[in-house]
PDB file of C-alpha atoms in Angstrom:
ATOM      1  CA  UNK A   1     -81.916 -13.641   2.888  1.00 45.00           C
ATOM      2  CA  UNK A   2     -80.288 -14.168  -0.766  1.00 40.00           C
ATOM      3  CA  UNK A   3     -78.499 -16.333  -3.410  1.00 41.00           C
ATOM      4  CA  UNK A   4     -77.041 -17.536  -7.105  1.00 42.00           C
ATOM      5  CA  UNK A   5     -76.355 -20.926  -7.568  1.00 43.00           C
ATOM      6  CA  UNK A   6     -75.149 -22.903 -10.451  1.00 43.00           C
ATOM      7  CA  UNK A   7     -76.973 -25.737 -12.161  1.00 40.00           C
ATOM      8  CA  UNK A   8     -77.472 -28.590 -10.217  1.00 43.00           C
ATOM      9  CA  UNK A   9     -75.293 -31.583  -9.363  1.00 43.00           C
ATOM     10  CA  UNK A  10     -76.025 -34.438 -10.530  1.00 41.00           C
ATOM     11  CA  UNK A  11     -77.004 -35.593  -7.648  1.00 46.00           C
ATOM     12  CA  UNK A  12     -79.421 -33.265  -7.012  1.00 44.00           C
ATOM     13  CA  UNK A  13     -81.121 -33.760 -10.091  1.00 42.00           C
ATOM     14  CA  UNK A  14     -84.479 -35.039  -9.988  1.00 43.00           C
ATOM     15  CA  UNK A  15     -85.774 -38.199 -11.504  1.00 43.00           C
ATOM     16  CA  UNK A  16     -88.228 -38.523 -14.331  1.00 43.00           C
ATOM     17  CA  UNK A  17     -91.523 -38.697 -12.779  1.00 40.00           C
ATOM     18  CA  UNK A  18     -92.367 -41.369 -14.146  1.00 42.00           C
ATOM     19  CA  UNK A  19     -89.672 -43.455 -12.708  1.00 41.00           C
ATOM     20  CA  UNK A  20     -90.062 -43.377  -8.722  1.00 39.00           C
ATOM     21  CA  UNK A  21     -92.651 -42.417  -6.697  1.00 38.00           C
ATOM     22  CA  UNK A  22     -93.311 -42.926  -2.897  1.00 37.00           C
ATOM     23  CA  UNK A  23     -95.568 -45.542  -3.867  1.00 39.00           C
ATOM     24  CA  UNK A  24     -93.701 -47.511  -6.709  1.00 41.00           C
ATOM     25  CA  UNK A  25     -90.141 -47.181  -4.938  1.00 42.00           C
ATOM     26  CA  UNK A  26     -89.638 -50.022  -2.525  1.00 45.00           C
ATOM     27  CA  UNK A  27     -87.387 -49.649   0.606  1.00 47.00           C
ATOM     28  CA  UNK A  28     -84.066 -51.768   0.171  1.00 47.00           C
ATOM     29  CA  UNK A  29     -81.670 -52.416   2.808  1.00 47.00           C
ATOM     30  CA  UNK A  30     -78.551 -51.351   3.083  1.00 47.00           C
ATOM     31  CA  UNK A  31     -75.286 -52.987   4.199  1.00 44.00           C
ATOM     32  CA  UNK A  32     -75.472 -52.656   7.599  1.00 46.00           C
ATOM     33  CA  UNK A  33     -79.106 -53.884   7.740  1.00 51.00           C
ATOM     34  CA  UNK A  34     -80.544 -50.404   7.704  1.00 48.00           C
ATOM     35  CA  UNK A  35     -83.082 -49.224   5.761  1.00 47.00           C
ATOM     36  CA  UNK A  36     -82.892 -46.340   3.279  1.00 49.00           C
ATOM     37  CA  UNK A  37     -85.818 -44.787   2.616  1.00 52.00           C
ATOM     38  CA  UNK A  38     -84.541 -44.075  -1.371  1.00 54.00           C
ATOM     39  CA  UNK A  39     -88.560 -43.951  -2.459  1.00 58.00           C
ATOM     40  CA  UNK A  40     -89.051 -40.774  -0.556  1.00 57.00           C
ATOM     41  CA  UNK A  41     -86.233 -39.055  -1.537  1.00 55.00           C
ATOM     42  CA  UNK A  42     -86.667 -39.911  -5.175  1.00 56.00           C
ATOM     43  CA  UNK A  43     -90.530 -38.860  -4.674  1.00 56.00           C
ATOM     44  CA  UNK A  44     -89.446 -35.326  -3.687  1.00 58.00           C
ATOM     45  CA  UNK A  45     -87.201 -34.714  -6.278  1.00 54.00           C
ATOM     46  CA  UNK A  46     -89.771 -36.026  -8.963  1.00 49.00           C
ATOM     47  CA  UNK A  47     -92.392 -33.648  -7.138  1.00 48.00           C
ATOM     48  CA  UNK A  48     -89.779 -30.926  -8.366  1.00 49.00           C
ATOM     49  CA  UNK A  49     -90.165 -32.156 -11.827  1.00 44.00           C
ATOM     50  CA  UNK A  50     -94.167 -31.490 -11.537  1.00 39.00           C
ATOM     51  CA  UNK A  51     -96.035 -28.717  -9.930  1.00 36.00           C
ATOM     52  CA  UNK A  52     -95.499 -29.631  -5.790  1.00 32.00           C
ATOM     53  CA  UNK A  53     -98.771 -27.288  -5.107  1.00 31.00           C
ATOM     54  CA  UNK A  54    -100.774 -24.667  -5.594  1.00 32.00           C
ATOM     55  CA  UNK A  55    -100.092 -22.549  -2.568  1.00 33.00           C
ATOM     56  CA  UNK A  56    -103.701 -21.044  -2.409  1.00 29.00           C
ATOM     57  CA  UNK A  57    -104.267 -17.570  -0.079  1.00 30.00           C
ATOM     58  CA  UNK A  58    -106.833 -15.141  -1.454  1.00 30.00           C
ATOM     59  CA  UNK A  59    -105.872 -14.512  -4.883  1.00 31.00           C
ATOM     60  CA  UNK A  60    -102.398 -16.174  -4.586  1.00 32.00           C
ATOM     61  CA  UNK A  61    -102.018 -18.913  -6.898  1.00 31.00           C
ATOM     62  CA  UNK A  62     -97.803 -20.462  -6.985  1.00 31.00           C
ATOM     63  CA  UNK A  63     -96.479 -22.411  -9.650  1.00 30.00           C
ATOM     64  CA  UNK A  64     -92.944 -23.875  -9.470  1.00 29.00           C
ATOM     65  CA  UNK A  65     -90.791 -26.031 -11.881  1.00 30.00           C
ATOM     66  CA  UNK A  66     -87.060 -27.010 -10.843  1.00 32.00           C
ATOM     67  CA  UNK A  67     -84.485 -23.960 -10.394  1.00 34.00           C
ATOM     68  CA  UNK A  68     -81.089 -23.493 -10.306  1.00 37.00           C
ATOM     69  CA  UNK A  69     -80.909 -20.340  -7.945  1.00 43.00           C
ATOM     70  CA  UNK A  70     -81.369 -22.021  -4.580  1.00 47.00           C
ATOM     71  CA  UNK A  71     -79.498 -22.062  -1.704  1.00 53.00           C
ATOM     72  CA  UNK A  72     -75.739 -22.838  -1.452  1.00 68.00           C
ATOM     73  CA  UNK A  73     -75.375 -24.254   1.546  1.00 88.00           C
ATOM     74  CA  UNK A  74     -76.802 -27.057   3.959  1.00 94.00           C
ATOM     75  CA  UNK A  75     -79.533 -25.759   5.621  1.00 95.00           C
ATOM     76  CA  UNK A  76     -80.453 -26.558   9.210  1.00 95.00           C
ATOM     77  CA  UNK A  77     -83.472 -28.240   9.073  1.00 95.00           C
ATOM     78  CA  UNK A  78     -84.941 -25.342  11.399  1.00 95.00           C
ATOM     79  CA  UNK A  79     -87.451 -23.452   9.725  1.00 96.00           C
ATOM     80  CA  UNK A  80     -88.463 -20.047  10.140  1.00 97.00           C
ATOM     81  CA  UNK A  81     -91.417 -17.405   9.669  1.00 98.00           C
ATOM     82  CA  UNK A  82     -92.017 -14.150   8.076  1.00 98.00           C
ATOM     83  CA  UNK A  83     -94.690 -11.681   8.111  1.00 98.00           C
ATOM     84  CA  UNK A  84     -94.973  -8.606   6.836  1.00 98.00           C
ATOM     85  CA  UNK A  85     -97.784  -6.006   5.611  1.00 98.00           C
ATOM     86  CA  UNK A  86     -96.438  -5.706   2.261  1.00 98.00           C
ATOM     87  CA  UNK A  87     -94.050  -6.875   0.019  1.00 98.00           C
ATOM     88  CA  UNK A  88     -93.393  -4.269  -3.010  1.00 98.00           C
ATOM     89  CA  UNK A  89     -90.714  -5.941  -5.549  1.00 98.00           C
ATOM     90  CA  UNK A  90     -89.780  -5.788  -9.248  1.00 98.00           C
ATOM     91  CA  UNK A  91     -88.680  -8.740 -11.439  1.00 97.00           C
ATOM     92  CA  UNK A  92     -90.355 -11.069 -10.151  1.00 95.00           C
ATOM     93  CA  UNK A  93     -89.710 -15.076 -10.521  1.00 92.00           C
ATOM     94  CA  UNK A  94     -90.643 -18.609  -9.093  1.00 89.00           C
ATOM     95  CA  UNK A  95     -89.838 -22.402  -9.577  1.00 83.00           C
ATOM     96  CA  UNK A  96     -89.323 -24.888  -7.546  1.00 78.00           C
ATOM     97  CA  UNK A  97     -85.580 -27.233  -5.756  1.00 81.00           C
ATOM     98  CA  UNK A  98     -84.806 -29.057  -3.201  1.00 83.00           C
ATOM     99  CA  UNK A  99     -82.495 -27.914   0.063  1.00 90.00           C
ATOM    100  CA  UNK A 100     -80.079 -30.269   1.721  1.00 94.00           C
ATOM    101  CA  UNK A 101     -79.177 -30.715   5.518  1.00 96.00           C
ATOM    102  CA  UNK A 102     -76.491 -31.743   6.486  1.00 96.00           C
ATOM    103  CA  UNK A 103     -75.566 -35.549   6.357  1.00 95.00           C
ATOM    104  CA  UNK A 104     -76.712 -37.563   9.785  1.00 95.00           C
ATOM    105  CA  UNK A 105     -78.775 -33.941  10.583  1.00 96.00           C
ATOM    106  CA  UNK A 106     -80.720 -34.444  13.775  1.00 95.00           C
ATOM    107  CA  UNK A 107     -83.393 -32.775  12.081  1.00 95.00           C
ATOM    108  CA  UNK A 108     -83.954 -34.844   9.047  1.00 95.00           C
ATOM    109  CA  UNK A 109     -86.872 -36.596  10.514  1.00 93.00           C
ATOM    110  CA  UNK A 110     -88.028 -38.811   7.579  1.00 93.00           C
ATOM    111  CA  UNK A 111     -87.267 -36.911   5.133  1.00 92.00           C
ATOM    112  CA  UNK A 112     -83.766 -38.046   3.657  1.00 94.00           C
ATOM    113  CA  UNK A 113     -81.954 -34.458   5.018  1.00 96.00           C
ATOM    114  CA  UNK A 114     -83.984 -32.745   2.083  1.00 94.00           C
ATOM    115  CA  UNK A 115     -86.711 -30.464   2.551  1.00 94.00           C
ATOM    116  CA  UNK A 116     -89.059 -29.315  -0.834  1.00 88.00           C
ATOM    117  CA  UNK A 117     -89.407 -26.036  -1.615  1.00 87.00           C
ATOM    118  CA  UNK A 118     -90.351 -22.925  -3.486  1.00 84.00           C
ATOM    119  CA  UNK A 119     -88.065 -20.446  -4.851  1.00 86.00           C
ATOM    120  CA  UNK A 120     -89.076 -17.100  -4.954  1.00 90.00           C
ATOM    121  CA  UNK A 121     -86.637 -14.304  -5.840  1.00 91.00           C
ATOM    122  CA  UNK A 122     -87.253 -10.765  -6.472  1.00 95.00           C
ATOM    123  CA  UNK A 123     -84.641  -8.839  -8.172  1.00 96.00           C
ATOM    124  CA  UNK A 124     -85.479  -5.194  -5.863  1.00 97.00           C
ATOM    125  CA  UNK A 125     -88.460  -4.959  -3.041  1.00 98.00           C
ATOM    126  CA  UNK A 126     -89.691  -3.581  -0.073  1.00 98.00           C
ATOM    127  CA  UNK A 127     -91.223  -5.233   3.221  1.00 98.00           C
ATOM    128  CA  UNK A 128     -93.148  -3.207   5.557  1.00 98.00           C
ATOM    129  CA  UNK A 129     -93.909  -3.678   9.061  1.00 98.00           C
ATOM    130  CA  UNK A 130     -91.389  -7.294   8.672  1.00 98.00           C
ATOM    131  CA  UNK A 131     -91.346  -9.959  11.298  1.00 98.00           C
ATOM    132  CA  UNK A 132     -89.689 -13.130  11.545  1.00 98.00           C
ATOM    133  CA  UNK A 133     -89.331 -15.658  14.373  1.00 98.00           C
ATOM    134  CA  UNK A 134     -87.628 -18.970  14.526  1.00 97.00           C
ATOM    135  CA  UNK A 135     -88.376 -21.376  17.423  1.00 96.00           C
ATOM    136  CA  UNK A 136     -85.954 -22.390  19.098  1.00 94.00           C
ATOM    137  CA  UNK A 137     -87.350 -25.377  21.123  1.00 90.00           C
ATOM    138  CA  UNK A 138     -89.783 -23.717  23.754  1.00 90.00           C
ATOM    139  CA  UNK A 139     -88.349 -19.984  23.105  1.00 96.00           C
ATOM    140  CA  UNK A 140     -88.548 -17.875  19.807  1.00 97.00           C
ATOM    141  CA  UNK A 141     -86.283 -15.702  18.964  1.00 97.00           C
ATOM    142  CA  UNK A 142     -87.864 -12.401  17.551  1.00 97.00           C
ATOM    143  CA  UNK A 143     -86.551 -10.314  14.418  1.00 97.00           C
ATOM    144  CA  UNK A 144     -88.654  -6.961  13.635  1.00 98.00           C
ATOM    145  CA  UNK A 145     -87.536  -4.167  11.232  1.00 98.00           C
ATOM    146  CA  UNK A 146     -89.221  -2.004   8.447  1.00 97.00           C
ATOM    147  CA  UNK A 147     -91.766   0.010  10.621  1.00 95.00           C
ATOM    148  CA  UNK A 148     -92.494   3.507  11.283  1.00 94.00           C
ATOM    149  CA  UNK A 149     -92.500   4.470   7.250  1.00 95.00           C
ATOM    150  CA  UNK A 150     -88.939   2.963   6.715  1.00 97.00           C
ATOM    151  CA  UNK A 151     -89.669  -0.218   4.846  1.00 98.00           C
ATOM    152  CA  UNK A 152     -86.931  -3.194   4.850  1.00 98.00           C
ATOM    153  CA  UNK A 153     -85.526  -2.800   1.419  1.00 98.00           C
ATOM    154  CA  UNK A 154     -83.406  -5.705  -0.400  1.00 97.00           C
ATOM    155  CA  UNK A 155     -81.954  -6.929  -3.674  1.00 96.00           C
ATOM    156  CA  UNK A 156     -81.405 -10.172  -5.463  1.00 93.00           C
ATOM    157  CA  UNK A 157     -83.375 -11.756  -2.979  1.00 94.00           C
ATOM    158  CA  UNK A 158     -83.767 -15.350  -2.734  1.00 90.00           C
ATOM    159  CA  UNK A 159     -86.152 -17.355  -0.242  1.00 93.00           C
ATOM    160  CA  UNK A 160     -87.268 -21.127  -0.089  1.00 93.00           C
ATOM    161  CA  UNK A 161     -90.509 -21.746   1.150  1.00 95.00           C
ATOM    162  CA  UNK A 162     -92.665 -24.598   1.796  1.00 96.00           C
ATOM    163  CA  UNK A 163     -95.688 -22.567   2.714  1.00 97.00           C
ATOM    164  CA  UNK A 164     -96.722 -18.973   0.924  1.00 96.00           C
ATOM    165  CA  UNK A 165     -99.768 -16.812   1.786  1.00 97.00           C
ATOM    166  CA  UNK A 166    -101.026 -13.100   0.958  1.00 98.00           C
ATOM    167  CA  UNK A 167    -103.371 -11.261  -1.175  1.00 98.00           C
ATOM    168  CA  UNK A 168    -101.530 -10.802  -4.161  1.00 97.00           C
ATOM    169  CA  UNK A 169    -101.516  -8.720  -7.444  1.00 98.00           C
ATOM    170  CA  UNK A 170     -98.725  -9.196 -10.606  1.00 97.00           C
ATOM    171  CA  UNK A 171     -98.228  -7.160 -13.354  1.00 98.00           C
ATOM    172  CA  UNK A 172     -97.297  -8.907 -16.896  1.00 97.00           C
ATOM    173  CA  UNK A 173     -97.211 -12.049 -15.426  1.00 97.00           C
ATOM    174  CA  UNK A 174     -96.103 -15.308 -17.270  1.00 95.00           C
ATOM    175  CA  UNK A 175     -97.092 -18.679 -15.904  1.00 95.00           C
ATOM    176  CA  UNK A 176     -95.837 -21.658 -18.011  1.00 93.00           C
ATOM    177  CA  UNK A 177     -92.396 -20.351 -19.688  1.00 87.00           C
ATOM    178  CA  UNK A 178     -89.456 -22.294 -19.947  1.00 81.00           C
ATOM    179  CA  UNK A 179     -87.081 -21.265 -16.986  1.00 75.00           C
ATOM    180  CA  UNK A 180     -84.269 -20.986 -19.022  1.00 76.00           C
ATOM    181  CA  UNK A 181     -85.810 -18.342 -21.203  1.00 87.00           C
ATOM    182  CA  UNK A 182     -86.202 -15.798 -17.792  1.00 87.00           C
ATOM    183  CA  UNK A 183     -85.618 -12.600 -18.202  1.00 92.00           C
ATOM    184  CA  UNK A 184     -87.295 -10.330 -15.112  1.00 94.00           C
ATOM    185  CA  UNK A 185     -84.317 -10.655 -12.441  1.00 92.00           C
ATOM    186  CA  UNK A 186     -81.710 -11.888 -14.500  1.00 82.00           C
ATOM    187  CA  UNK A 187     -81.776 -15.862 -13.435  1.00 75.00           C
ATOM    188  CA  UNK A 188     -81.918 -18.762 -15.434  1.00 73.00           C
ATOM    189  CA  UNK A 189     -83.114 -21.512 -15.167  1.00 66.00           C
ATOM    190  CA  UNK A 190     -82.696 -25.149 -16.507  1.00 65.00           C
ATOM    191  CA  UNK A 191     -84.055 -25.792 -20.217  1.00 70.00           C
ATOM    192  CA  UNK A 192     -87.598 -27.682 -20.469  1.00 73.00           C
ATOM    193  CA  UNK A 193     -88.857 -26.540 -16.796  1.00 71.00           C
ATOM    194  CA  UNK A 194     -91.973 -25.058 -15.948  1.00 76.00           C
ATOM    195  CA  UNK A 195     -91.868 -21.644 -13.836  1.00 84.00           C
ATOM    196  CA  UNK A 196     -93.565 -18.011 -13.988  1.00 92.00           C
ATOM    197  CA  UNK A 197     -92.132 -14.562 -13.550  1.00 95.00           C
ATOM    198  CA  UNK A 198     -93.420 -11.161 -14.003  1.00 97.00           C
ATOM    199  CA  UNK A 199     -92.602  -7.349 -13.960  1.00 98.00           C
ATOM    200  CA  UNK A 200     -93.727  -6.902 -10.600  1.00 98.00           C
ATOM    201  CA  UNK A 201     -95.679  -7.909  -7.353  1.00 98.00           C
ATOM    202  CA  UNK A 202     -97.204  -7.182  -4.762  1.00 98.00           C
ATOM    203  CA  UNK A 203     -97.729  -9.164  -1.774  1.00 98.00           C
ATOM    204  CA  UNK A 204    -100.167  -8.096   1.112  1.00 98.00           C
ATOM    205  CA  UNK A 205    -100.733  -9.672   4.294  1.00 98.00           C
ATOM    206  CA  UNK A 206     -97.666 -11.621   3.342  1.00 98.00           C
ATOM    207  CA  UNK A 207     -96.565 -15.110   5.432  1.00 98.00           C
ATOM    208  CA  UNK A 208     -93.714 -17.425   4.500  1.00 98.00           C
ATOM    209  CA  UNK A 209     -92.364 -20.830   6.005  1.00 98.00           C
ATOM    210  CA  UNK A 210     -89.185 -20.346   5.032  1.00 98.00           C
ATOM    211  CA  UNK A 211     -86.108 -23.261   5.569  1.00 97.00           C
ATOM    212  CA  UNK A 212     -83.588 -20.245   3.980  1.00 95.00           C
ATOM    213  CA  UNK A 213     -82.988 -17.082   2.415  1.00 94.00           C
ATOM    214  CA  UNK A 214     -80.321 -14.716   0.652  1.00 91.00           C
ATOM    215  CA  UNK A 215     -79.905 -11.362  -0.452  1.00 93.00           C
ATOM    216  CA  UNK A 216     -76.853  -9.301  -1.741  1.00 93.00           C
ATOM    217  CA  UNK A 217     -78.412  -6.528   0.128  1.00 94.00           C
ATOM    218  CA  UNK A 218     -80.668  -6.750   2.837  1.00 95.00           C
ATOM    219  CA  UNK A 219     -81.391  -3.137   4.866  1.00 97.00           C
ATOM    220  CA  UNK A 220     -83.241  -3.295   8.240  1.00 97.00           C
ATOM    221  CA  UNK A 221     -84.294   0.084   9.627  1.00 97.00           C
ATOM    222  CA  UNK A 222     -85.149   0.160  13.050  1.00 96.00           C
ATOM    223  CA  UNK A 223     -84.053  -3.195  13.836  1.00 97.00           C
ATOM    224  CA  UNK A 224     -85.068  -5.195  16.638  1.00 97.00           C
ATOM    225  CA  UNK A 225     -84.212  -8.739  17.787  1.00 97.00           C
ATOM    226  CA  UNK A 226     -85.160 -10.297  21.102  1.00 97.00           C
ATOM    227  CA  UNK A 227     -86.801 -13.832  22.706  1.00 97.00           C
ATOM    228  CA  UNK A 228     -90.546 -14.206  23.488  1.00 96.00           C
ATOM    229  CA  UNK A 229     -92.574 -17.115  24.195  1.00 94.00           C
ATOM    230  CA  UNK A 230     -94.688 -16.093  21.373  1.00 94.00           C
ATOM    231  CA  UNK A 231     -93.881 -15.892  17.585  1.00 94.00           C
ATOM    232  CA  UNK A 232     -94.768 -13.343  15.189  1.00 95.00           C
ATOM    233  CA  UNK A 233     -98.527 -11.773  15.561  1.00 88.00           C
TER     234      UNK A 233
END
């Protein structure tokens, strides 16, 4: 779980909204009599532009705007879950970016290789009582740590997300400032973009579909990884 990327590529940056949409973007046809589906792609990366959603779960309410911390590498396409009781973390901040697969990935689906996401990175935190499963096609493969009073503990942690629930609670909290202008765990992001941060947060009853994650430290006491037909409880 963690990263710091730099700004962008440009072709990673997304379009004005206003200029392609999933609806206003035809299909065209490539060389080889293919067809590229450009209008989705170009749809995400406006969404990035915008607010994607409001991921809603008692009392949680995310906001994202386009980032520049975000993973630096090609993701699988696979994604994974994580539970825990309670996330505990200071300097606190959230926007959102897009990930890349691989080119040709077997898991791109429709998609264009790119999957939408939120960023949410936490300078120092605790998980207790963590879980996280990935399926594997028909078999998950298990990942518990941070039980019997010895939380997971981590720093500079990064994680993507296209799904976020929890009951949560932030101190000094700032929705709406200019990502460039954060301050809380020492990213910034790109001028003009919407995001929020805070002091701190906590996180209860905490679930994440996650496509990746960093960390520059990432502690897991009592460690346990096996397979189960059955993901996290």
């Amino acid at each position: 779980m963690a990263s710091s990327p730099d700004v962008p590529s440009a072709d990673n940056t997304p379009e004005n909204p206003g200029s392609g949409s999933l609806s206003e973007t035809p299909e065209t046809t490539g060389a080889t009599g293919g067809v590229q589906r450009r209008g989705r792609v170009r749809g995400r990366r406006a969404a990035v532009m915008a607010v994607p959603a409001t991921l809603a779960a008692a009392g949680l309410a995310v906001f994202t705007a386009q980032g520049v911390l975000g993973v630096q590498f090609a993701i699988s396409g696979m994604p994974f879950v994580v539970k825990a009781d309670r996330l505990d973390g200071t300097g606190f901040e959230q926007f959102g970016t897009l990930d890349n697969m691989i080119d040709n990935s077997p898991n791109a689906g429709d998609t264009g290789g790119q999957e939408l996401v939120v960023t949410s990175v936490v300078k120092n935190g605790t998980l207790t009582n963590m879980c996280q499963s990935v399926d594997l096609g028909g078999i998950q493969l298990l990942l518990k740590a941070g039980g019997s009073g010895r939380p997971v503990s981590v720093s500079n942690l990064s994680i993507d997300s296209d799904d976020i629930k929890g009951d949560a609670a932030f101190k000094n909290i700032e929705i709406g400032r200019d990502a460039s202008t954060f301050d809380k765990a020492g990213v910034q992001g790109p001028r003009g973009v919407y995001g929020q941060q805070a002091d701190s947060v906590v996180i209860e009853n905490l679930y994440q579909h996650n496509y990746a994650a960093t960390a520059a430290v990432f502690k897991l006491p009592n460690l346990h990884m096996s397979f189960s037909t059955d993901g996290c409880p």
